[in-house]
JSON list of C-alpha atoms in Angstrom, two decimals:
[
{"chain": "A", "resi": 1, "resn": "MET", "atom": "CA", "xyz": [-11.96, -11.21, 23.85]},
{"chain": "A", "resi": 2, "resn": "ALA", "atom": "CA", "xyz": [-13.99, -9.37, 21.23]},
{"chain": "A", "resi": 3, "resn": "HIS", "atom": "CA", "xyz": [-16.04, -10.68, 18.33]},
{"chain": "A", "resi": 4, "resn": "LEU", "atom": "CA", "xyz": [-14.38, -10.03, 14.98]},
{"chain": "A", "resi": 5, "resn": "SER", "atom": "CA", "xyz": [-15.80, -9.78, 11.48]},
{"chain": "A", "resi": 6, "resn": "THR", "atom": "CA", "xyz": [-14.08, -9.00, 8.21]},
{"chain": "A", "resi": 7, "resn": "LYS", "atom": "CA", "xyz": [-15.04, -7.29, 4.99]},
{"chain": "A", "resi": 8, "resn": "THR", "atom": "CA", "xyz": [-13.01, -7.39, 1.80]},
{"chain": "A", "resi": 9, "resn": "TYR", "atom": "CA", "xyz": [-13.66, -4.72, -0.77]},
{"chain": "A", "resi": 10, "resn": "GLY", "atom": "CA", "xyz": [-11.37, -6.13, -3.42]},
{"chain": "A", "resi": 11, "resn": "ASN", "atom": "CA", "xyz": [-9.26, -4.77, -6.24]},
{"chain": "A", "resi": 12, "resn": "ASP", "atom": "CA", "xyz": [-11.96, -6.04, -8.63]},
{"chain": "A", "resi": 13, "resn": "ARG", "atom": "CA", "xyz": [-14.39, -3.37, -7.37]},
{"chain": "A", "resi": 14, "resn": "GLY", "atom": "CA", "xyz": [-12.84, -0.77, -9.66]},
{"chain": "A", "resi": 15, "resn": "LEU", "atom": "CA", "xyz": [-11.60, 1.90, -7.27]},
{"chain": "A", "resi": 16, "resn": "SER", "atom": "CA", "xyz": [-9.29, 3.19, -9.99]},
{"chain": "A", "resi": 17, "resn": "CYS", "atom": "CA", "xyz": [-6.99, 5.68, -8.38]},
{"chain": "A", "resi": 18, "resn": "THR", "atom": "CA", "xyz": [-3.91, 7.55, -9.63]},
{"chain": "A", "resi": 19, "resn": "SER", "atom": "CA", "xyz": [-1.02, 8.72, -7.50]},
{"chain": "A", "resi": 20, "resn": "ARG", "atom": "CA", "xyz": [2.73, 8.93, -7.41]},
{"chain": "A", "resi": 21, "resn": "GLN", "atom": "CA", "xyz": [5.47, 8.39, -4.88]},
{"chain": "A", "resi": 22, "resn": "TRP", "atom": "CA", "xyz": [7.32, 11.62, -5.56]},
{"chain": "A", "resi": 23, "resn": "ALA", "atom": "CA", "xyz": [10.38, 10.65, -3.48]},
{"chain": "A", "resi": 24, "resn": "ALA", "atom": "CA", "xyz": [10.80, 7.18, -5.03]},
{"chain": "A", "resi": 25, "resn": "ASP", "atom": "CA", "xyz": [13.98, 6.27, -6.91]},
{"chain": "A", "resi": 26, "resn": "SER", "atom": "CA", "xyz": [11.95, 4.24, -9.39]},
{"chain": "A", "resi": 27, "resn": "ASP", "atom": "CA", "xyz": [9.16, 4.67, -11.91]},
{"chain": "A", "resi": 28, "resn": "CYS", "atom": "CA", "xyz": [6.83, 5.05, -8.93]},
{"chain": "A", "resi": 29, "resn": "HIS", "atom": "CA", "xyz": [7.73, 8.76, -8.92]},
{"chain": "A", "resi": 30, "resn": "LEU", "atom": "CA", "xyz": [5.61, 9.04, -12.09]},
{"chain": "A", "resi": 31, "resn": "LEU", "atom": "CA", "xyz": [1.83, 9.24, -12.11]},
{"chain": "A", "resi": 32, "resn": "HIS", "atom": "CA", "xyz": [0.43, 5.71, -12.21]},
{"chain": "A", "resi": 33, "resn": "GLY", "atom": "CA", "xyz": [-2.76, 3.99, -11.20]},
{"chain": "A", "resi": 34, "resn": "TYR", "atom": "CA", "xyz": [-4.16, 0.94, -9.47]},
{"chain": "A", "resi": 35, "resn": "SER", "atom": "CA", "xyz": [-7.54, -0.45, -8.65]},
{"chain": "A", "resi": 36, "resn": "LEU", "atom": "CA", "xyz": [-7.22, -0.30, -4.89]},
{"chain": "A", "resi": 37, "resn": "GLY", "atom": "CA", "xyz": [-8.55, -3.06, -2.67]},
{"chain": "A", "resi": 38, "resn": "PHE", "atom": "CA", "xyz": [-9.28, -3.02, 1.05]},
{"chain": "A", "resi": 39, "resn": "HIS", "atom": "CA", "xyz": [-9.61, -5.61, 3.79]},
{"chain": "A", "resi": 40, "resn": "PHE", "atom": "CA", "xyz": [-11.21, -4.51, 7.05]},
{"chain": "A", "resi": 41, "resn": "VAL", "atom": "CA", "xyz": [-11.29, -6.20, 10.45]},
{"chain": "A", "resi": 42, "resn": "PHE", "atom": "CA", "xyz": [-14.08, -4.93, 12.70]},
{"chain": "A", "resi": 43, "resn": "ALA", "atom": "CA", "xyz": [-14.53, -5.77, 16.39]},
{"chain": "A", "resi": 44, "resn": "ALA", "atom": "CA", "xyz": [-17.14, -5.50, 19.12]},
{"chain": "A", "resi": 45, "resn": "ASP", "atom": "CA", "xyz": [-17.50, -6.83, 22.64]},
{"chain": "A", "resi": 46, "resn": "GLN", "atom": "CA", "xyz": [-21.26, -7.11, 22.12]},
{"chain": "A", "resi": 47, "resn": "LEU", "atom": "CA", "xyz": [-23.07, -8.31, 18.99]},
{"chain": "A", "resi": 48, "resn": "ASP", "atom": "CA", "xyz": [-26.11, -6.39, 17.76]},
{"chain": "A", "resi": 49, "resn": "THR", "atom": "CA", "xyz": [-29.67, -7.81, 17.98]},
{"chain": "A", "resi": 50, "resn": "ARG", "atom": "CA", "xyz": [-29.08, -9.74, 14.72]},
{"chain": "A", "resi": 51, "resn": "GLY", "atom": "CA", "xyz": [-25.93, -11.35, 16.08]},
{"chain": "A", "resi": 52, "resn": "TRP", "atom": "CA", "xyz": [-23.61, -9.21, 13.94]},
{"chain": "A", "resi": 53, "resn": "VAL", "atom": "CA", "xyz": [-20.57, -7.12, 14.67]},
{"chain": "A", "resi": 54, "resn": "LEU", "atom": "CA", "xyz": [-21.40, -4.78, 11.77]},
{"chain": "A", "resi": 55, "resn": "ASP", "atom": "CA", "xyz": [-24.17, -4.64, 9.20]},
{"chain": "A", "resi": 56, "resn": "PHE", "atom": "CA", "xyz": [-22.45, -5.04, 5.83]},
{"chain": "A", "resi": 57, "resn": "GLY", "atom": "CA", "xyz": [-25.40, -3.40, 4.05]},
{"chain": "A", "resi": 58, "resn": "LYS", "atom": "CA", "xyz": [-26.39, 0.24, 3.61]},
{"chain": "A", "resi": 59, "resn": "GLY", "atom": "CA", "xyz": [-26.77, 0.90, 7.33]},
{"chain": "A", "resi": 60, "resn": "GLY", "atom": "CA", "xyz": [-23.23, -0.13, 8.19]},
{"chain": "A", "resi": 61, "resn": "PHE", "atom": "CA", "xyz": [-20.47, -0.85, 5.73]},
{"chain": "A", "resi": 62, "resn": "GLY", "atom": "CA", "xyz": [-22.45, 1.02, 3.07]},
{"chain": "A", "resi": 63, "resn": "LYS", "atom": "CA", "xyz": [-21.34, 4.32, 4.64]},
{"chain": "A", "resi": 64, "resn": "ILE", "atom": "CA", "xyz": [-17.70, 3.20, 4.39]},
{"chain": "A", "resi": 65, "resn": "ARG", "atom": "CA", "xyz": [-18.29, 2.05, 0.82]},
{"chain": "A", "resi": 66, "resn": "ASP", "atom": "CA", "xyz": [-19.63, 5.51, -0.08]},
{"chain": "A", "resi": 67, "resn": "TRP", "atom": "CA", "xyz": [-16.53, 7.15, 1.40]},
{"chain": "A", "resi": 68, "resn": "LEU", "atom": "CA", "xyz": [-14.21, 4.70, -0.43]},
{"chain": "A", "resi": 69, "resn": "HIS", "atom": "CA", "xyz": [-15.82, 5.66, -3.72]},
{"chain": "A", "resi": 70, "resn": "PHE", "atom": "CA", "xyz": [-15.59, 9.37, -2.93]},
{"chain": "A", "resi": 71, "resn": "MET", "atom": "CA", "xyz": [-11.89, 9.10, -2.05]},
{"chain": "A", "resi": 72, "resn": "PHE", "atom": "CA", "xyz": [-10.62, 6.50, -4.51]},
{"chain": "A", "resi": 73, "resn": "ASP", "atom": "CA", "xyz": [-12.97, 6.04, -7.46]},
{"chain": "A", "resi": 74, "resn": "HIS", "atom": "CA", "xyz": [-11.40, 7.76, -10.49]},
{"chain": "A", "resi": 75, "resn": "THR", "atom": "CA", "xyz": [-9.43, 10.16, -8.30]},
{"chain": "A", "resi": 76, "resn": "LEU", "atom": "CA", "xyz": [-5.93, 11.59, -8.18]},
{"chain": "A", "resi": 77, "resn": "LEU", "atom": "CA", "xyz": [-4.26, 11.32, -4.79]},
{"chain": "A", "resi": 78, "resn": "ILE", "atom": "CA", "xyz": [-1.66, 13.99, -4.13]},
{"chain": "A", "resi": 79, "resn": "ALA", "atom": "CA", "xyz": [0.60, 13.84, -1.10]},
{"chain": "A", "resi": 80, "resn": "GLU", "atom": "CA", "xyz": [0.43, 17.04, 0.90]},
{"chain": "A", "resi": 81, "resn": "ASP", "atom": "CA", "xyz": [4.23, 17.34, 0.73]},
{"chain": "A", "resi": 82, "resn": "ASP", "atom": "CA", "xyz": [4.56, 16.59, -3.00]},
{"chain": "A", "resi": 83, "resn": "PRO", "atom": "CA", "xyz": [6.81, 19.27, -4.52]},
{"chain": "A", "resi": 84, "resn": "ALA", "atom": "CA", "xyz": [4.61, 19.22, -7.65]},
{"chain": "A", "resi": 85, "resn": "ARG", "atom": "CA", "xyz": [1.39, 19.58, -5.63]},
{"chain": "A", "resi": 86, "resn": "ALA", "atom": "CA", "xyz": [0.45, 22.98, -7.10]},
{"chain": "A", "resi": 87, "resn": "ASP", "atom": "CA", "xyz": [0.96, 21.71, -10.66]},
{"chain": "A", "resi": 88, "resn": "LEU", "atom": "CA", "xyz": [-1.13, 18.61, -9.99]},
{"chain": "A", "resi": 89, "resn": "GLU", "atom": "CA", "xyz": [-3.90, 20.56, -8.26]},
{"chain": "A", "resi": 90, "resn": "VAL", "atom": "CA", "xyz": [-4.35, 22.51, -11.50]},
{"chain": "A", "resi": 91, "resn": "LEU", "atom": "CA", "xyz": [-5.71, 19.27, -13.01]},
{"chain": "A", "resi": 92, "resn": "GLY", "atom": "CA", "xyz": [-8.55, 19.46, -10.51]},
{"chain": "A", "resi": 93, "resn": "GLU", "atom": "CA", "xyz": [-9.12, 23.15, -11.12]},
{"chain": "A", "resi": 94, "resn": "LYS", "atom": "CA", "xyz": [-9.44, 22.46, -14.86]},
{"chain": "A", "resi": 95, "resn": "GLY", "atom": "CA", "xyz": [-11.88, 19.61, -14.30]},
{"chain": "A", "resi": 96, "resn": "ILE", "atom": "CA", "xyz": [-9.42, 17.01, -15.59]},
{"chain": "A", "resi": 97, "resn": "ALA", "atom": "CA", "xyz": [-9.11, 15.13, -12.30]},
{"chain": "A", "resi": 98, "resn": "ARG", "atom": "CA", "xyz": [-10.90, 14.61, -8.98]},
{"chain": "A", "resi": 99, "resn": "VAL", "atom": "CA", "xyz": [-8.08, 15.66, -6.70]},
{"chain": "A", "resi": 100, "resn": "ARG", "atom": "CA", "xyz": [-7.73, 14.40, -3.13]},
{"chain": "A", "resi": 101, "resn": "ILE", "atom": "CA", "xyz": [-4.94, 15.79, -0.94]},
{"chain": "A", "resi": 102, "resn": "VAL", "atom": "CA", "xyz": [-3.70, 13.15, 1.51]},
{"chain": "A", "resi": 103, "resn": "LYS", "atom": "CA", "xyz": [-0.90, 12.77, 4.04]},
{"chain": "A", "resi": 104, "resn": "GLY", "atom": "CA", "xyz": [0.83, 10.25, 1.80]},
{"chain": "A", "resi": 105, "resn": "THR", "atom": "CA", "xyz": [0.08, 8.04, -1.18]},
{"chain": "A", "resi": 106, "resn": "SER", "atom": "CA", "xyz": [1.69, 4.75, -0.12]},
{"chain": "A", "resi": 107, "resn": "CYS", "atom": "CA", "xyz": [-0.51, 1.75, 0.64]},
{"chain": "A", "resi": 108, "resn": "GLU", "atom": "CA", "xyz": [0.55, 2.17, 4.26]},
{"chain": "A", "resi": 109, "resn": "ARG", "atom": "CA", "xyz": [-0.65, 5.80, 4.37]},
{"chain": "A", "resi": 110, "resn": "VAL", "atom": "CA", "xyz": [-3.86, 4.99, 2.48]},
{"chain": "A", "resi": 111, "resn": "ALA", "atom": "CA", "xyz": [-4.56, 2.14, 4.92]},
{"chain": "A", "resi": 112, "resn": "GLU", "atom": "CA", "xyz": [-4.00, 4.55, 7.83]},
{"chain": "A", "resi": 113, "resn": "LEU", "atom": "CA", "xyz": [-6.30, 7.20, 6.33]},
{"chain": "A", "resi": 114, "resn": "THR", "atom": "CA", "xyz": [-8.98, 4.58, 5.63]},
{"chain": "A", "resi": 115, "resn": "PHE", "atom": "CA", "xyz": [-8.62, 3.07, 9.11]},
{"chain": "A", "resi": 116, "resn": "HIS", "atom": "CA", "xyz": [-9.32, 6.41, 10.79]},
{"chain": "A", "resi": 117, "resn": "GLU", "atom": "CA", "xyz": [-12.28, 7.26, 8.56]},
{"chain": "A", "resi": 118, "resn": "ALA", "atom": "CA", "xyz": [-13.82, 3.78, 8.83]},
{"chain": "A", "resi": 119, "resn": "ASN", "atom": "CA", "xyz": [-13.36, 3.86, 12.61]},
{"chain": "A", "resi": 120, "resn": "ARG", "atom": "CA", "xyz": [-15.07, 7.26, 12.80]},
{"chain": "A", "resi": 121, "resn": "ILE", "atom": "CA", "xyz": [-17.98, 5.98, 10.70]},
{"chain": "A", "resi": 122, "resn": "VAL", "atom": "CA", "xyz": [-18.58, 2.73, 12.62]},
{"chain": "A", "resi": 123, "resn": "SER", "atom": "CA", "xyz": [-18.12, 4.38, 15.99]},
{"chain": "A", "resi": 124, "resn": "THR", "atom": "CA", "xyz": [-20.78, 6.95, 15.07]},
{"chain": "A", "resi": 125, "resn": "LEU", "atom": "CA", "xyz": [-23.18, 4.40, 13.55]},
{"chain": "A", "resi": 126, "resn": "THR", "atom": "CA", "xyz": [-22.92, 1.97, 16.47]},
{"chain": "A", "resi": 127, "resn": "LYS", "atom": "CA", "xyz": [-22.55, 4.54, 19.28]},
{"chain": "A", "resi": 128, "resn": "GLY", "atom": "CA", "xyz": [-19.10, 3.17, 20.07]},
{"chain": "A", "resi": 129, "resn": "ARG", "atom": "CA", "xyz": [-20.04, -0.53, 20.11]},
{"chain": "A", "resi": 130, "resn": "VAL", "atom": "CA", "xyz": [-17.88, -1.36, 17.05]},
{"chain": "A", "resi": 131, "resn": "TRP", "atom": "CA", "xyz": [-14.31, -0.36, 16.30]},
{"chain": "A", "resi": 132, "resn": "VAL", "atom": "CA", "xyz": [-11.86, -1.08, 13.52]},
{"chain": "A", "resi": 133, "resn": "GLU", "atom": "CA", "xyz": [-9.01, -3.42, 14.37]},
{"chain": "A", "resi": 134, "resn": "SER", "atom": "CA", "xyz": [-7.13, -3.03, 11.09]},
{"chain": "A", "resi": 135, "resn": "VAL", "atom": "CA", "xyz": [-7.31, -1.99, 7.47]},
{"chain": "A", "resi": 136, "resn": "GLU", "atom": "CA", "xyz": [-5.23, -3.42, 4.65]},
{"chain": "A", "resi": 137, "resn": "CYS", "atom": "CA", "xyz": [-4.90, -1.50, 1.39]},
{"chain": "A", "resi": 138, "resn": "SER", "atom": "CA", "xyz": [-3.64, -3.35, -1.68]},
{"chain": "A", "resi": 139, "resn": "GLU", "atom": "CA", "xyz": [-2.51, -2.06, -5.06]},
{"chain": "A", "resi": 140, "resn": "HIS", "atom": "CA", "xyz": [-2.86, -5.57, -6.48]},
{"chain": "A", "resi": 141, "resn": "GLY", "atom": "CA", "xyz": [-2.38, -9.14, -5.29]},
{"chain": "A", "resi": 142, "resn": "SER", "atom": "CA", "xyz": [1.31, -8.70, -4.53]},
{"chain": "A", "resi": 143, "resn": "ASN", "atom": "CA", "xyz": [1.58, -5.36, -2.69]},
{"chain": "A", "resi": 144, "resn": "SER", "atom": "CA", "xyz": [-0.29, -4.09, 0.34]},
{"chain": "A", "resi": 145, "resn": "GLY", "atom": "CA", "xyz": [0.08, -2.06, 3.51]},
{"chain": "A", "resi": 146, "resn": "ILE", "atom": "CA", "xyz": [-1.71, -2.61, 6.81]},
{"chain": "A", "resi": 147, "resn": "TYR", "atom": "CA", "xyz": [-2.61, -0.15, 9.54]},
{"chain": "A", "resi": 148, "resn": "ARG", "atom": "CA", "xyz": [-3.56, -1.60, 12.91]},
{"chain": "A", "resi": 149, "resn": "SER", "atom": "CA", "xyz": [-4.60, 0.29, 16.00]},
{"chain": "A", "resi": 150, "resn": "HIS", "atom": "CA", "xyz": [-2.35, 0.33, 19.05]},
{"chain": "A", "resi": 151, "resn": "ALA", "atom": "CA", "xyz": [-5.21, -1.16, 21.04]},
{"chain": "A", "resi": 152, "resn": "ALA", "atom": "CA", "xyz": [-5.42, -4.06, 18.58]},
{"chain": "A", "resi": 153, "resn": "ILE", "atom": "CA", "xyz": [-1.71, -4.70, 18.94]},
{"chain": "A", "resi": 154, "resn": "GLU", "atom": "CA", "xyz": [-1.99, -4.62, 22.74]},
{"chain": "A", "resi": 155, "resn": "ARG", "atom": "CA", "xyz": [-5.00, -6.99, 22.70]},
{"chain": "A", "resi": 156, "resn": "ALA", "atom": "CA", "xyz": [-3.12, -9.42, 20.46]},
{"chain": "A", "resi": 157, "resn": "ALA", "atom": "CA", "xyz": [-0.12, -9.35, 22.81]},
{"chain": "A", "resi": 158, "resn": "GLU", "atom": "CA", "xyz": [-2.39, -9.94, 25.81]},
{"chain": "A", "resi": 159, "resn": "ALA", "atom": "CA", "xyz": [-4.07, -12.86, 24.04]},
{"chain": "A", "resi": 160, "resn": "GLU", "atom": "CA", "xyz": [-0.69, -14.38, 23.17]},
{"chain": "A", "resi": 161, "resn": "GLN", "atom": "CA", "xyz": [0.46, -14.00, 26.79]},
{"chain": "A", "resi": 162, "resn": "LEU", "atom": "CA", "xyz": [-2.73, -15.62, 28.08]},
{"chain": "A", "resi": 163, "resn": "GLN", "atom": "CA", "xyz": [-2.37, -18.47, 25.58]},
{"chain": "A", "resi": 164, "resn": "ALA", "atom": "CA", "xyz": [1.26, -18.99, 26.66]},
{"chain": "A", "resi": 165, "resn": "GLU", "atom": "CA", "xyz": [0.20, -19.09, 30.33]},
{"chain": "A", "resi": 166, "resn": "LEU", "atom": "CA", "xyz": [-2.59, -21.58, 29.59]},
{"chain": "A", "resi": 167, "resn": "THR", "atom": "CA", "xyz": [-0.25, -23.79, 27.58]},
{"chain": "A", "resi": 168, "resn": "ALA", "atom": "CA", "xyz": [2.38, -23.68, 30.33]},
{"chain": "A", "resi": 169, "resn": "SER", "atom": "CA", "xyz": [-0.14, -24.73, 32.99]},
{"chain": "A", "resi": 170, "resn": "GLU", "atom": "CA", "xyz": [-1.25, -27.84, 31.06]}
]
């Protein structure tokens, strides 16, 4: 089993981001904003020389923090399939918004995007020693979406099976 560590970069950090769910049958189809929060689970089979999975300072999580601010700090997320994409991109062209084109603007899609970027960053920084197990993106305390790797799901299932076998043999 791997060592796990977590990092919460909460809604209070001020990653004020605007987006819309263009296909929603609610007010969510309108532009609206949240201060996004993130919860990361990192894993490694081997700890570093300090006994850590990941350095949460500049040399580790700091690179993820920089990317979070680039992507979500006072930005406008536009889904690549938004029918109003061209109109919204004009806001960026006029210097009114920092536009980021993404696969989707739901918490689930933002968690997925963040998972892949965070995993790329930590894999590069640690030469593959650390990987991301999951990322949770929250709009506020009530709504969030989680993206978990297939490998994490498989490891959890294996651990549950092993636990069941150990319990049965007692």
